[in-house]
Short mmCIF file of C-alpha atoms in Angstrom, two decimals:
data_model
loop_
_atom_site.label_atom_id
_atom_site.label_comp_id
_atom_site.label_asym_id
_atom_site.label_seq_id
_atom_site.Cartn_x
_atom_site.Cartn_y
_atom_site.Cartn_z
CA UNK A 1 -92.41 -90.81 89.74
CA UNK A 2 -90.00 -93.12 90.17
CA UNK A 3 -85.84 -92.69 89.26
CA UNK A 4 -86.30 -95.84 86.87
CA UNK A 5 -89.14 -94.85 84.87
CA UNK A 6 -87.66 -91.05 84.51
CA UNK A 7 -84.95 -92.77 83.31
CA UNK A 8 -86.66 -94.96 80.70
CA UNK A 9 -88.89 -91.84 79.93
CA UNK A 10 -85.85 -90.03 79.22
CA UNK A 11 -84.05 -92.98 77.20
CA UNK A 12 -86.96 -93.12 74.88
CA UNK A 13 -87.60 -89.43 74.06
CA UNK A 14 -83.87 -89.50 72.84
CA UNK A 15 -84.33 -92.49 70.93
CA UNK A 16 -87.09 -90.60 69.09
CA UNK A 17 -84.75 -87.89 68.78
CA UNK A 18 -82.63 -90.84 66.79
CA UNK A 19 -85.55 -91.55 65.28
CA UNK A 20 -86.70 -88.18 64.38
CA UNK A 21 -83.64 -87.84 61.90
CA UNK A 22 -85.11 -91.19 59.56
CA UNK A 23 -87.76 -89.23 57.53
CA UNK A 24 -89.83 -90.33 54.99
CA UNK A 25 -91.92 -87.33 54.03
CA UNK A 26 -92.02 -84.02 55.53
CA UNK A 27 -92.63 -84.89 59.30
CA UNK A 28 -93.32 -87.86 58.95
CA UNK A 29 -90.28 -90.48 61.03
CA UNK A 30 -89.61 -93.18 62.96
CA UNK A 31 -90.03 -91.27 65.81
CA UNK A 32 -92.72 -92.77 67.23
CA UNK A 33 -91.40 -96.14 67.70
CA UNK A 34 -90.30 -95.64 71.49
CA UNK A 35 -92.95 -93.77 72.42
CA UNK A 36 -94.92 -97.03 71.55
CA UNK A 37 -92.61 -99.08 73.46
CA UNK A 38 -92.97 -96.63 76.28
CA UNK A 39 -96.64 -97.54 76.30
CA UNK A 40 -96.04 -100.84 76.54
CA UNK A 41 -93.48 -100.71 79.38
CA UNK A 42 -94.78 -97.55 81.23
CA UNK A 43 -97.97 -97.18 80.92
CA UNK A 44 -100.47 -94.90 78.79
CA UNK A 45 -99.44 -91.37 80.11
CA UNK A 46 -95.30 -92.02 80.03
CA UNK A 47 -96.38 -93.37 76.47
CA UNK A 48 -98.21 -90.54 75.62
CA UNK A 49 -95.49 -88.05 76.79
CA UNK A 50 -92.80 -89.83 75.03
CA UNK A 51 -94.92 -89.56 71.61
CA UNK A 52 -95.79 -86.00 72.13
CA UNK A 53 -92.17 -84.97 72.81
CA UNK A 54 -90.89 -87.05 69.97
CA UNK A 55 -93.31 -85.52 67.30
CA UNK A 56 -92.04 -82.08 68.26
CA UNK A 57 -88.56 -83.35 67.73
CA UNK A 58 -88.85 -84.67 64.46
CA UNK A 59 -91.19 -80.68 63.99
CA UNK A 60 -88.26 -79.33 65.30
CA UNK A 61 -85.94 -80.66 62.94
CA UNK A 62 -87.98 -80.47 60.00
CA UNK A 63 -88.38 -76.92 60.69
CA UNK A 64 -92.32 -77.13 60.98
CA UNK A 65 -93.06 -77.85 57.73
CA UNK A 66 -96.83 -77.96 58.21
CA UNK A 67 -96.85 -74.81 60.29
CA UNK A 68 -96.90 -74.92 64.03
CA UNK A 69 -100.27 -74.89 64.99
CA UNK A 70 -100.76 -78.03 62.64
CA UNK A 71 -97.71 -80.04 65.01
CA UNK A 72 -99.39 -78.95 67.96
CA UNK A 73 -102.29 -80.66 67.18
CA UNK A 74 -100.02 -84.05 65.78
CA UNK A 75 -98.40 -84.18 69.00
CA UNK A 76 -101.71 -84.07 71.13
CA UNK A 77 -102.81 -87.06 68.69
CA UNK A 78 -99.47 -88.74 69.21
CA UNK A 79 -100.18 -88.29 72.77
CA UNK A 80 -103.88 -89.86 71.87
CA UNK A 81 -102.59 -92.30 70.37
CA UNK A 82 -99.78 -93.86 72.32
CA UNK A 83 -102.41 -93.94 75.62
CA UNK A 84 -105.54 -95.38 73.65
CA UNK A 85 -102.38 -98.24 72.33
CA UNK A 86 -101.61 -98.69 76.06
CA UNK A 87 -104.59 -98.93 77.99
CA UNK A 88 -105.99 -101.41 74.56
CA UNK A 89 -103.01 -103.63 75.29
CA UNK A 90 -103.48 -103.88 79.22
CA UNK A 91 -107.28 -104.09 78.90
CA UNK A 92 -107.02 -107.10 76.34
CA UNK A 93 -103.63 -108.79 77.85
CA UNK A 94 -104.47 -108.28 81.11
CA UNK A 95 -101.93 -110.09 83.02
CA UNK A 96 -100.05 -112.13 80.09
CA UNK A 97 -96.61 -111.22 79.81
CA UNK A 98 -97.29 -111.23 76.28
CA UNK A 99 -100.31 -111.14 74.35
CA UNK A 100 -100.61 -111.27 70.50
CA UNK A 101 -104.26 -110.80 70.56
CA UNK A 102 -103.49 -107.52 72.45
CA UNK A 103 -100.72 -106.84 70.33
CA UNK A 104 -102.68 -107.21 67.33
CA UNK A 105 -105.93 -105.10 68.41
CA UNK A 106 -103.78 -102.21 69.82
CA UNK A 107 -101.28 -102.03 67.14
CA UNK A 108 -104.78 -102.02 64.53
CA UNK A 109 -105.91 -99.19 66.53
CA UNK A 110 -102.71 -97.19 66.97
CA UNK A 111 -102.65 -97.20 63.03
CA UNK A 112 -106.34 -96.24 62.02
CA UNK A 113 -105.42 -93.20 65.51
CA UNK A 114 -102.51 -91.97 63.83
CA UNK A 115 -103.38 -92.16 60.09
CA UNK A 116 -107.41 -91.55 59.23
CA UNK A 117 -108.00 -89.85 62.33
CA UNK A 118 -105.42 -87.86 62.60
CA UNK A 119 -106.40 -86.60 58.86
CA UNK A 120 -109.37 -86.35 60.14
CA UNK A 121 -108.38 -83.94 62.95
CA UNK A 122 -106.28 -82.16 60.90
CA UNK A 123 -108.56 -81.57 57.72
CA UNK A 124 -109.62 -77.99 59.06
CA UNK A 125 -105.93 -76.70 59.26
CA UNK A 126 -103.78 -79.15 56.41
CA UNK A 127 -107.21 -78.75 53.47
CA UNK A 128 -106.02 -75.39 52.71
CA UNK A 129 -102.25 -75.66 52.96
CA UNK A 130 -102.15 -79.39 50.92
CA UNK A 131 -105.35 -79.88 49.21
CA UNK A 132 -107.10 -82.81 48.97
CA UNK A 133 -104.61 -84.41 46.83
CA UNK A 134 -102.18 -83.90 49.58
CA UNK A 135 -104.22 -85.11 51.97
CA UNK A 136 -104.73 -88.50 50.10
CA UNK A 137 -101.06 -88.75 49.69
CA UNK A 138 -100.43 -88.69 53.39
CA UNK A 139 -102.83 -91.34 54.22
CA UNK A 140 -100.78 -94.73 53.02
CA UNK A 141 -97.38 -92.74 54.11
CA UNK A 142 -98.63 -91.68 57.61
CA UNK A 143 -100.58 -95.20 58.19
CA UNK A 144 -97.61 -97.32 56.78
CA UNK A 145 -94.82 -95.76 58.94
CA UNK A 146 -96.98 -96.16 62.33
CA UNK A 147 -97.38 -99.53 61.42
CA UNK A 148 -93.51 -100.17 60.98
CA UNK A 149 -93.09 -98.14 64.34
CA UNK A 150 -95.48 -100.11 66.18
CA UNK A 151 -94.31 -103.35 64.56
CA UNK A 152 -90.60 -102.65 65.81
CA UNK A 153 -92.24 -101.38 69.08
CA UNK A 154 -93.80 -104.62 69.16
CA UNK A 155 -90.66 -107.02 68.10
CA UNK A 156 -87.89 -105.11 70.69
CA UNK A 157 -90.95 -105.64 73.37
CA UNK A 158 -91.12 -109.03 72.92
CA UNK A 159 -87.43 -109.68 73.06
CA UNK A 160 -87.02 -107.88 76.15
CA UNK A 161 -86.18 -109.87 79.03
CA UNK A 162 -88.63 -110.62 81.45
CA UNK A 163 -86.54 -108.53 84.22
CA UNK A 164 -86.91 -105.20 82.08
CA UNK A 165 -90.83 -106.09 81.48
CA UNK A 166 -91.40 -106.09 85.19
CA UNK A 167 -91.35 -102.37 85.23
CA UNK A 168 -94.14 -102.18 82.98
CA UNK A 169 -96.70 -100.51 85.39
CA UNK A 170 -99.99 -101.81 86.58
CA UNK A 171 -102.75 -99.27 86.09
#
């Protein structure tokens, strides 16, 4: 590991920290916006650090509202997510600085990851505590925000300068 991308690791898991205080329901922040950028910058497994640590922030602050088993399993889907986003992007771009194809696939995919399937996962442990009805509430919610997060994840990436984007990491 390099002093740079500790650095940037670091910058981004308190920038979800900023992000963990803009809720819109419950858990559910913009705290997942940098860990997204981290994926695009750092590769999958600084991404998928940076999304796990920034779900248990915004747990953290929110005081668990789901119980803690429940965020344990949202941040190993955050994790999920943010490297299945990456390694998407990379695969599809491969050596564009900037693809909007790739964009456009892994951003699709980072939203059906962290909204249906991460209901999904959760089903066993969230059926009893929410109900179904709660369970269809989340759906638009959860799905929305992690489309605004990877849409702003998406935007600050692109208007990077090409200096910072060279220490996005080959895999």
């Amino acid at each position: 590991m390099k002093t740079k991308e500790i650095v940037l690791t670091s910058l981004f898991i308190a920038l979800s920290f900023i992000g963990a205080n803009i809720k819109v329901m419950g858990s559910i922040a913009f705290d997942s916006m940098p860990g997204f950028l981290g994926a695009l910058l750092l590769g999958p497994a600084y991404g998928a650090f940076i999304g796990m640590m920034g779900h248990l922030l915004t747990a953290l602050l929110s005081g668990f509202p789901l119980s803690f088993p429940v965020h344990i399993v949202i941040m190993i889907d955050m994790a999920a997510t943010m490297a299945i986003f990456s390694l998407v992007y990379r695969k599809v771009a491969e050596d564009e600085e900037f693809s909007l194809k790739a964009i456009t696939l892994a951003g699709v995919l980072g939203v059906i990851m962290n909204g249906p399937v991460s209901l999904l996962m959760l089903t066993p442990l969230l059926l009893p505590l929410i109900g179904l009805a709660g369970m269809i509430a989340y759906l638009p919610v959860l799905s929305g925000i992690a489309a605004l997060n990877i849409a702003l994840a998406c935007l600050v990436y692109k208007l990077l300068p090409n200096r910072i984007k060279k220490v996005r990491k080959k895999i």
